[in-house]
Short mmCIF file of C-alpha atoms in Angstrom, two decimals:
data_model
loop_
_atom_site.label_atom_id
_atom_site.label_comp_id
_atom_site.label_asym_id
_atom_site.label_seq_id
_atom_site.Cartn_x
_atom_site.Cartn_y
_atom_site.Cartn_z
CA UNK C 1 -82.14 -279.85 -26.27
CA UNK C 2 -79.25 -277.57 -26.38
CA UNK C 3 -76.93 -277.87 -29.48
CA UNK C 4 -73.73 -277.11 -28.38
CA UNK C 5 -70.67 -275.49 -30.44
CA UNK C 6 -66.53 -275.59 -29.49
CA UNK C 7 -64.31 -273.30 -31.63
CA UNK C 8 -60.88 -272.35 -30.93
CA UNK C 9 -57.66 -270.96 -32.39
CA UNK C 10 -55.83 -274.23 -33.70
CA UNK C 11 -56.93 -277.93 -33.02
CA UNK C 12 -57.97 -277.13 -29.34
CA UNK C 13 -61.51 -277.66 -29.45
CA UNK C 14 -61.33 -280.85 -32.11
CA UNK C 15 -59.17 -282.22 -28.79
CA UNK C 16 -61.63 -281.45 -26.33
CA UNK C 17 -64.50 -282.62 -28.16
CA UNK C 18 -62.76 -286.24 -28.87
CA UNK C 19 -62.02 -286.29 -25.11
CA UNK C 20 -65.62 -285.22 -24.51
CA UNK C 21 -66.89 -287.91 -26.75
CA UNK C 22 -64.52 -290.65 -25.11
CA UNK C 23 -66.26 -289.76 -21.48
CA UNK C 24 -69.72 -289.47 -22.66
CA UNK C 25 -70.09 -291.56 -26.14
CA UNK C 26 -71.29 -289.95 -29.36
CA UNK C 27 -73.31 -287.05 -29.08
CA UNK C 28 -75.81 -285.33 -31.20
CA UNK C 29 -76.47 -281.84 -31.42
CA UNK C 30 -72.46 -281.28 -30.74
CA UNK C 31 -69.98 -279.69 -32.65
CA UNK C 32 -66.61 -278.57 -32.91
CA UNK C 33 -65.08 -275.85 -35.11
CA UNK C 34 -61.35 -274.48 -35.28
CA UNK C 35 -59.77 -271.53 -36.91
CA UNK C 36 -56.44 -272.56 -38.58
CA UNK C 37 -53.87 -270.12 -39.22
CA UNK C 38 -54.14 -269.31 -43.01
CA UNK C 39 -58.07 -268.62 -42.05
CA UNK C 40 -59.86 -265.21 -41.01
CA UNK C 41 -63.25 -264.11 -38.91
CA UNK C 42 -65.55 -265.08 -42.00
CA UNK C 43 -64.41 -268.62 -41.81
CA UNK C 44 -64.91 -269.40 -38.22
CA UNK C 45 -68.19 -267.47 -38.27
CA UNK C 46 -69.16 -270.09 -41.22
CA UNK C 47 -68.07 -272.75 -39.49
CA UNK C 48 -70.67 -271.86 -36.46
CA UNK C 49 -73.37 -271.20 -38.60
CA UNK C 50 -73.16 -274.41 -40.55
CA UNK C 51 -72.87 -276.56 -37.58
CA UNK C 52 -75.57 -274.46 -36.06
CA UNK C 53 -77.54 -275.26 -38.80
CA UNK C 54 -77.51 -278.96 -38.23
CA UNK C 55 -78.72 -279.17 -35.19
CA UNK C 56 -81.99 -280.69 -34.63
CA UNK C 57 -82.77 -276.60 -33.14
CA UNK C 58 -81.37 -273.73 -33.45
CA UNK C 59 -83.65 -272.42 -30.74
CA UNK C 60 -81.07 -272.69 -27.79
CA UNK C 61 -77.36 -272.67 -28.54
CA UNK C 62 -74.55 -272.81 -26.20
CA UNK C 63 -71.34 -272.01 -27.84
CA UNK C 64 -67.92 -272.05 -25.46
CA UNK C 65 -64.58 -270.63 -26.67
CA UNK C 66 -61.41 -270.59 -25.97
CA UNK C 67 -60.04 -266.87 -25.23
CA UNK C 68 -62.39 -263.96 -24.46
CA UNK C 69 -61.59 -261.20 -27.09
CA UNK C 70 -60.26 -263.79 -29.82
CA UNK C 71 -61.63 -264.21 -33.23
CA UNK C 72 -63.87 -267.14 -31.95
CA UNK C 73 -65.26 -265.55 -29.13
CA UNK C 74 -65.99 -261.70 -31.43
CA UNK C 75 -67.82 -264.16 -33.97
CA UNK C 76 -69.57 -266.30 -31.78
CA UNK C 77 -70.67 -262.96 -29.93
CA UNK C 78 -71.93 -261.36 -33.24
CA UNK C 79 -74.05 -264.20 -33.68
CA UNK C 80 -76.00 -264.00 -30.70
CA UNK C 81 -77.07 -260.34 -31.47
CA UNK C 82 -79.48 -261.68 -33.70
CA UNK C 83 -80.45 -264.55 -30.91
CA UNK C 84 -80.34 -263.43 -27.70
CA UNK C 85 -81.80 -266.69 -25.81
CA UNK C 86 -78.55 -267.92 -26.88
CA UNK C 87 -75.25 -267.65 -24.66
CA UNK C 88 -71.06 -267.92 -24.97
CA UNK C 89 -68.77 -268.73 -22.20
CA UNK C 90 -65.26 -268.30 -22.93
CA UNK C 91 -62.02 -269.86 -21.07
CA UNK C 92 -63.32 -273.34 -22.56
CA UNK C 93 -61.63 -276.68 -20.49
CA UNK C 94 -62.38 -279.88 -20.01
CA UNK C 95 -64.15 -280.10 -16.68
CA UNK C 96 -66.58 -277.12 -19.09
CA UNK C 97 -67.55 -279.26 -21.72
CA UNK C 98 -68.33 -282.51 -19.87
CA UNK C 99 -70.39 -279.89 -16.83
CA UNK C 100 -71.72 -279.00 -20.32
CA UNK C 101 -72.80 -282.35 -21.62
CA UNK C 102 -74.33 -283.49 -18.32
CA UNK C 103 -76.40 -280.60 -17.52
CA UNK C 104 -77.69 -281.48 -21.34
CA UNK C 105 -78.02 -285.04 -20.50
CA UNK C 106 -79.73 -284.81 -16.68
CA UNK C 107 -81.94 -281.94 -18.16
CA UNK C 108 -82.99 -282.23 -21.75
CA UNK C 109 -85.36 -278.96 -20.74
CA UNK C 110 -82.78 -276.38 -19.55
CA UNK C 111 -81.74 -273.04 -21.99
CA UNK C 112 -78.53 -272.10 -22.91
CA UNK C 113 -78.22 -269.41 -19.99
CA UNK C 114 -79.36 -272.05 -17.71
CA UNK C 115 -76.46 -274.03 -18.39
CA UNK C 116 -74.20 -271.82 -19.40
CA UNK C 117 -74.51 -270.19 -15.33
CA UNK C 118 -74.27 -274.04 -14.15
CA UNK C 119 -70.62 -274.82 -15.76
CA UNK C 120 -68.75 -271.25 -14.49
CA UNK C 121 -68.12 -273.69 -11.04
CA UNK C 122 -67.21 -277.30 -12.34
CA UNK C 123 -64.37 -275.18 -15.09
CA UNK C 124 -62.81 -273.13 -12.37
CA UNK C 125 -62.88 -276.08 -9.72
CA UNK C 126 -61.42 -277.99 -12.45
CA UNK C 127 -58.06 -276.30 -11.76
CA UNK C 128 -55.98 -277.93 -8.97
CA UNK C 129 -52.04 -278.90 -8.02
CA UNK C 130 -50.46 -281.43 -6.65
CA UNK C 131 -48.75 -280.54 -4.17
CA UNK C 132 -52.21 -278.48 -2.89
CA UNK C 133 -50.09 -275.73 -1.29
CA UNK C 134 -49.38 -274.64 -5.45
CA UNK C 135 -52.69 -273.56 -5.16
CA UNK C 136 -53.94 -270.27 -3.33
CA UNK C 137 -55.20 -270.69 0.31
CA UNK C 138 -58.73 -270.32 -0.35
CA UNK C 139 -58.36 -273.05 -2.99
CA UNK C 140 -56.61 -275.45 -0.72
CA UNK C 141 -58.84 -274.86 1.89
CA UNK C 142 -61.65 -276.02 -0.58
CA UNK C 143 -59.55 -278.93 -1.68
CA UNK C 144 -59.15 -279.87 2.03
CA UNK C 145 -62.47 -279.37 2.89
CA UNK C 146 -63.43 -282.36 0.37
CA UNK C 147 -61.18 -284.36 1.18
CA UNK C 148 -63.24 -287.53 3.08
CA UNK C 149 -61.98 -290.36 4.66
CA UNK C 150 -62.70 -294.05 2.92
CA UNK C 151 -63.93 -295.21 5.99
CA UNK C 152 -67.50 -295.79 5.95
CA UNK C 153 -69.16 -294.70 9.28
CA UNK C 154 -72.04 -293.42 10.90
CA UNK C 155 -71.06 -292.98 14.99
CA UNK C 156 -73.56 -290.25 15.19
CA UNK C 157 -76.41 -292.96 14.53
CA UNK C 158 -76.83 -295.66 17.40
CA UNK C 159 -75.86 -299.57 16.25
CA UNK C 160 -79.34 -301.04 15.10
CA UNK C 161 -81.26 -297.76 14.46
CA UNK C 162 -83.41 -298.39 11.46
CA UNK C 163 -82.95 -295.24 8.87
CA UNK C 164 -85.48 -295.35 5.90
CA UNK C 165 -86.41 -299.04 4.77
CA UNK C 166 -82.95 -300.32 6.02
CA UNK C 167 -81.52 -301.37 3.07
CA UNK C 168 -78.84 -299.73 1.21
CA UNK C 169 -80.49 -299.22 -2.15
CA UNK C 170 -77.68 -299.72 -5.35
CA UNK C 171 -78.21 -297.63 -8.12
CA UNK C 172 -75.60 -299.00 -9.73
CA UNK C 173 -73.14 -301.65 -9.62
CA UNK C 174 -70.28 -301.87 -11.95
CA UNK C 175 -66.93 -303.77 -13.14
CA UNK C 176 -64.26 -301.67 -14.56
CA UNK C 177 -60.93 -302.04 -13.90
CA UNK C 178 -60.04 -298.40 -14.19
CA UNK C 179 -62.56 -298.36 -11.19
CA UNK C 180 -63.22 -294.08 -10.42
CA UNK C 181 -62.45 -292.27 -13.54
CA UNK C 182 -63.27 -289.88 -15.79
CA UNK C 183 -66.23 -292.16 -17.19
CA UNK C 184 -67.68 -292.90 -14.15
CA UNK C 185 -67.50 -289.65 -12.23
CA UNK C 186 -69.15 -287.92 -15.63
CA UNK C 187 -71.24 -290.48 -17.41
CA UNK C 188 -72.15 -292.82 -14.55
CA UNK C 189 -72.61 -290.77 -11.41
CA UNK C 190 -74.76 -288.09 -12.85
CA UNK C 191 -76.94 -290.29 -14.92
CA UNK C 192 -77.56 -292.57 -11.75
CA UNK C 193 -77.39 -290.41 -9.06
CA UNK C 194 -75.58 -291.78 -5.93
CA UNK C 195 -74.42 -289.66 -3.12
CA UNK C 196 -71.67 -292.53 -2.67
CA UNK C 197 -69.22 -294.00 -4.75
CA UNK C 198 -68.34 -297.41 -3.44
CA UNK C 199 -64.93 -299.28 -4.35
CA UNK C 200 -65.42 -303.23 -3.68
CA UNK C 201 -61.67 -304.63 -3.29
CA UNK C 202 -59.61 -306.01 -1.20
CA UNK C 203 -56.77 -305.52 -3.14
CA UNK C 204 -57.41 -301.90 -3.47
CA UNK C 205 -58.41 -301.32 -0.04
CA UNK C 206 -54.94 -302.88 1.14
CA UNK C 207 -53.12 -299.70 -1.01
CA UNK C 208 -53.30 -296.09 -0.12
CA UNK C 209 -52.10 -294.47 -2.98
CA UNK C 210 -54.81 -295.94 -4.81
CA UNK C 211 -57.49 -295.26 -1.93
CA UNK C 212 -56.61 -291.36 -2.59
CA UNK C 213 -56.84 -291.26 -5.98
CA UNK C 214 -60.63 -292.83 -5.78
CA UNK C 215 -61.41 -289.97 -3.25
CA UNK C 216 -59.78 -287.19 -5.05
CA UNK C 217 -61.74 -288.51 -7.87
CA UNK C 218 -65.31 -288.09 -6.91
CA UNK C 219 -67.22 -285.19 -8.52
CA UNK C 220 -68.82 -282.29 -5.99
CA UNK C 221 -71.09 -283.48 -3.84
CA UNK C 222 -70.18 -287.60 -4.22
CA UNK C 223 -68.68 -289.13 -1.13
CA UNK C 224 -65.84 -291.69 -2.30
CA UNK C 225 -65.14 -295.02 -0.44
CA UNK C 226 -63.08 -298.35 -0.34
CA UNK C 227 -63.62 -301.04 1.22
CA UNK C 228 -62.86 -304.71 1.41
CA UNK C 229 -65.87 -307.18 0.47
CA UNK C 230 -66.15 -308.68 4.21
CA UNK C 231 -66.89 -304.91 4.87
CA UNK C 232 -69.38 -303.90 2.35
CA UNK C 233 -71.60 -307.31 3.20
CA UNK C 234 -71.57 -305.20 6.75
CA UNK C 235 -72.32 -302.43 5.25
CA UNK C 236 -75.41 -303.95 3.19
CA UNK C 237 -76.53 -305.73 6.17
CA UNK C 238 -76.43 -302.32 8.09
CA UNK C 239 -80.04 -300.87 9.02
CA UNK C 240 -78.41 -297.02 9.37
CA UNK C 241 -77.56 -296.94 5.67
CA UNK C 242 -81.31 -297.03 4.81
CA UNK C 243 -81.04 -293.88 2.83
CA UNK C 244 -77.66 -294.32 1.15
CA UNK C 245 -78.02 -294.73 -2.75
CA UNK C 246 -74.68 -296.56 -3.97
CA UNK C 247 -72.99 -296.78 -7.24
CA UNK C 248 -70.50 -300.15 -6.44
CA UNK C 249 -67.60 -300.39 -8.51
CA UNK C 250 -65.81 -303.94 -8.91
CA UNK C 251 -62.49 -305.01 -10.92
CA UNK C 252 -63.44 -308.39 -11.98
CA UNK C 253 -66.42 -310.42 -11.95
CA UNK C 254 -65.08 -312.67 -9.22
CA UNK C 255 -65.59 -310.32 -6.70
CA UNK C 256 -68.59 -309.46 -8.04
CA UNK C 257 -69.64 -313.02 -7.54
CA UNK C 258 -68.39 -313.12 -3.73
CA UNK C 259 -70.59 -310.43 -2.17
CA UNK C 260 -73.65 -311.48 -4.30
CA UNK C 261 -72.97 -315.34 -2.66
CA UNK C 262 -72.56 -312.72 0.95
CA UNK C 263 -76.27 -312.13 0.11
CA UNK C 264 -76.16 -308.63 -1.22
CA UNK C 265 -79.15 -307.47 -3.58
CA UNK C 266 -77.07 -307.30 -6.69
CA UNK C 267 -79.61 -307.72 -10.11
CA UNK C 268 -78.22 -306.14 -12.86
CA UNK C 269 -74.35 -305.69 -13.34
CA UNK C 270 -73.03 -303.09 -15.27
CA UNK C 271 -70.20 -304.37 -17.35
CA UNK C 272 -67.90 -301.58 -18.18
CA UNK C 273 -64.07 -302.26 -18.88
CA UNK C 274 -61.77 -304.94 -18.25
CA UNK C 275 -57.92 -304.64 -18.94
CA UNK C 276 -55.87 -307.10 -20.41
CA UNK C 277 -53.48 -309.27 -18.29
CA UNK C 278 -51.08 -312.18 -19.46
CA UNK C 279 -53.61 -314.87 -20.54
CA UNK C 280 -56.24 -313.29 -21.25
CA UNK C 281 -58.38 -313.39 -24.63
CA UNK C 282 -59.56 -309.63 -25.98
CA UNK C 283 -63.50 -310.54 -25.98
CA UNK C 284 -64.33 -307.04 -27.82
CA UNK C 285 -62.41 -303.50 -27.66
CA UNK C 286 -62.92 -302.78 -23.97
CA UNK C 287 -63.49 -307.02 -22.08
CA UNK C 288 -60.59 -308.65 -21.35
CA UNK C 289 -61.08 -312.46 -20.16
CA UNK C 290 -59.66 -315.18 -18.79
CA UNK C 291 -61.56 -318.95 -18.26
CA UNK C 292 -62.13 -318.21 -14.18
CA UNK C 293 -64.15 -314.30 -15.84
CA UNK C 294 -66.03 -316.25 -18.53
CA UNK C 295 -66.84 -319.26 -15.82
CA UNK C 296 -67.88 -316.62 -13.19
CA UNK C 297 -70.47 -314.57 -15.86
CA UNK C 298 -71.85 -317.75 -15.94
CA UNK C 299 -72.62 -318.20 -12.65
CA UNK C 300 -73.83 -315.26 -12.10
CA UNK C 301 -76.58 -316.00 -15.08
CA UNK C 302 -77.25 -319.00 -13.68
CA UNK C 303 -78.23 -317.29 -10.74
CA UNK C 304 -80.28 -314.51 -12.14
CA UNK C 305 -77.72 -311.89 -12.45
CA UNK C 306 -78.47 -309.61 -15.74
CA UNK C 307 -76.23 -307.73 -17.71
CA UNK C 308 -75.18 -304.14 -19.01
CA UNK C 309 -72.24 -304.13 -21.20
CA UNK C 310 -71.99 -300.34 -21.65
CA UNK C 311 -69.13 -297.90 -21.56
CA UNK C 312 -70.81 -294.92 -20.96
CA UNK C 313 -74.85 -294.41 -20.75
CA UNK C 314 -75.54 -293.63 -24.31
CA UNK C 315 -73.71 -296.07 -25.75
CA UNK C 316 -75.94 -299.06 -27.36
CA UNK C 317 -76.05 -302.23 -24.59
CA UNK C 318 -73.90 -305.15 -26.13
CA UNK C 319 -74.90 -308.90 -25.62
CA UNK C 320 -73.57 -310.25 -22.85
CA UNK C 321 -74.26 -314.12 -24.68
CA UNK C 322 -72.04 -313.34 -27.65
CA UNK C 323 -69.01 -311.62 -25.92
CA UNK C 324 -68.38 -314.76 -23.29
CA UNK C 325 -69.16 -316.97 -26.40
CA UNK C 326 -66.66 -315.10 -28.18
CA UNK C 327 -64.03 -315.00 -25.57
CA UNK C 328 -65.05 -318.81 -24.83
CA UNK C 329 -64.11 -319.63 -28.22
CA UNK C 330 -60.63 -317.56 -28.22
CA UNK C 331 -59.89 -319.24 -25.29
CA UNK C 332 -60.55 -322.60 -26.65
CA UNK C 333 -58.11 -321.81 -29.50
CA UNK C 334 -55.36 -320.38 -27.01
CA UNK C 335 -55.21 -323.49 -25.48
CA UNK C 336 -54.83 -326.28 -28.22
#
């Protein structure tokens, strides 16, 4: 596996890396080094090396800076005289680090120059306005171009043709309240693999603010949709979506609980995030319940249902039993 280094002027890359870590969990074989004002080249340089040093490897090393020609970048580019399978990539963001961090994850095997070619795209992509027409043509054009409709069709296929098997095959289905974000569209979707992001709300489907958001959301590649739950039982009854693989995303276990009663093929649920509202009872950092959630994960166990309490895909899987016996037994106190 690649180790990977940050190091920046200043407290930029400890920022990054928390954010990174936030998105993705805990990660091994990651570091983060600064240089701080009252420090010169020899300190970052031993910064690198010690963190370098702590990785499982040294073998492949990735290191991304922040400014080409700064003190980072000159030490991190003395380094790889002496190891020239590794690589630096300078203008470090955001959208970098976590292209970074899932090339790592979907492909333990690839080299430093491997994945230092595959972020270039995801950082500069990464940089977009609101209003679009900020932006320079060619990147509004782009922006434009992805730009999908939440409608779910396919007119080009005639009513009852039969593509693939004929079922809609879930490779994920998931409650979060935060529904498309920055967890799901890099944790979630490149771990599992969909080539559509499904929204299951009718709430959410009723608001078009919201609708855009989820679209503008979804990585490269990733259509985004929302629909209503009448219209995803369609879809899952729908022979022409034989070949769609679909990552569901749900607020609230409710309507998790409605389609699977609509008969679609829901075993395992993911259980991700769920905010806090007046009433509810804080089951562990991230759950959120109320009686009607804890009676409805219930139900669902009762009728085969499994869960996934996970944040992110390397985070540990919690126990579904003790959280709703937890929350059971907050809300028994709330109400005496």
């Amino acid at each position: 596996m690649v180790g990977i280094v940050l190091a920046s002027h200043g407290g930029f890359a400890d920022g990054i890396a928390q954010s990174a870590e936030m998105l993705f969990g805990e990660q091994s074989n990651f570091a983060h080094v600064i240089l701080r004002p009252d420090e010169g080249p020899d300190d970052i340089r031993g910064k690198m090396e010690e963190s370098i040093s702590s990785f499982d490897s040294q073998d492949e090393v990735l290191l991304l800076v922040d400014l080409w020609g700064g003190t980072p970048f000159n030490q991190a580019s003395g380094l790889l005289e002496s190891h020239p399978s590794w690589a630096v990539v300078s203008g470090m963001n955001l959208p970098m680090v976590v292209e970074a961090l899932t090339q790592r994850m979907t492909n333990p095997e690839a080299s430093a120059h491997e994945i230092a070619t595959a972020i270039i795209a995801p950082a500069k992509d990464g940089i977009k306005t609101k209003p679009t027409n900020l932006m320079s043509e060619m990147q509004t054009q782009t922006v434009a171009s992805s730009d999908k409709s939440e409608e779910i069709k396919n007119k080009s296929i005639p009513e009852g043709t039969v593509v693939g098997d004929g079922h809609i095959k879930y490779v994920l289905a998931r409650i979060d309240s935060r529904l498309l974000h920055g967890q799901v569209a890099t944790g979630w979707i490149p771990a599992m693999h969909p080539d559509r992001v499904i929204v299951v709300s009718d709430r959410v489907a009723k608001d078009d603010m919201r609708k855009s958001m989820i679209r503008e959301a979804a990585p490269a590649g990733v259509k985004a949709h929302t629909v209503p739950l009448a219209k995803m039982v369609e879809i899952a009854n729908d022979s022409r979506f034989g070949n769609t693989h679909a990552l569901l995303l749900f607020e609230n276990p409710e309507d998790v609980l409605k389609v699977v009663k609509a008969g679609i093929d829901i075993k395992t649920i993911n259980v991700g995030s769920m905010s806090y509202s007046v009433g509810d009872v804080n089951a562990n950092n991230v759950l959120s319940m109320n009686q009607e959630d804890v009676d409805t994960f219930h139900e669902l166990k009762k009728m085969g249902i499994k869960f996934d309490v996970r944040k992110v895909p390397n985070d540990k899987p919690g126990n579904m039993d003790t959280i709703l016996s937890k929350a059971q037994s907050l809300l028994n106190e709330q109400n005496k």
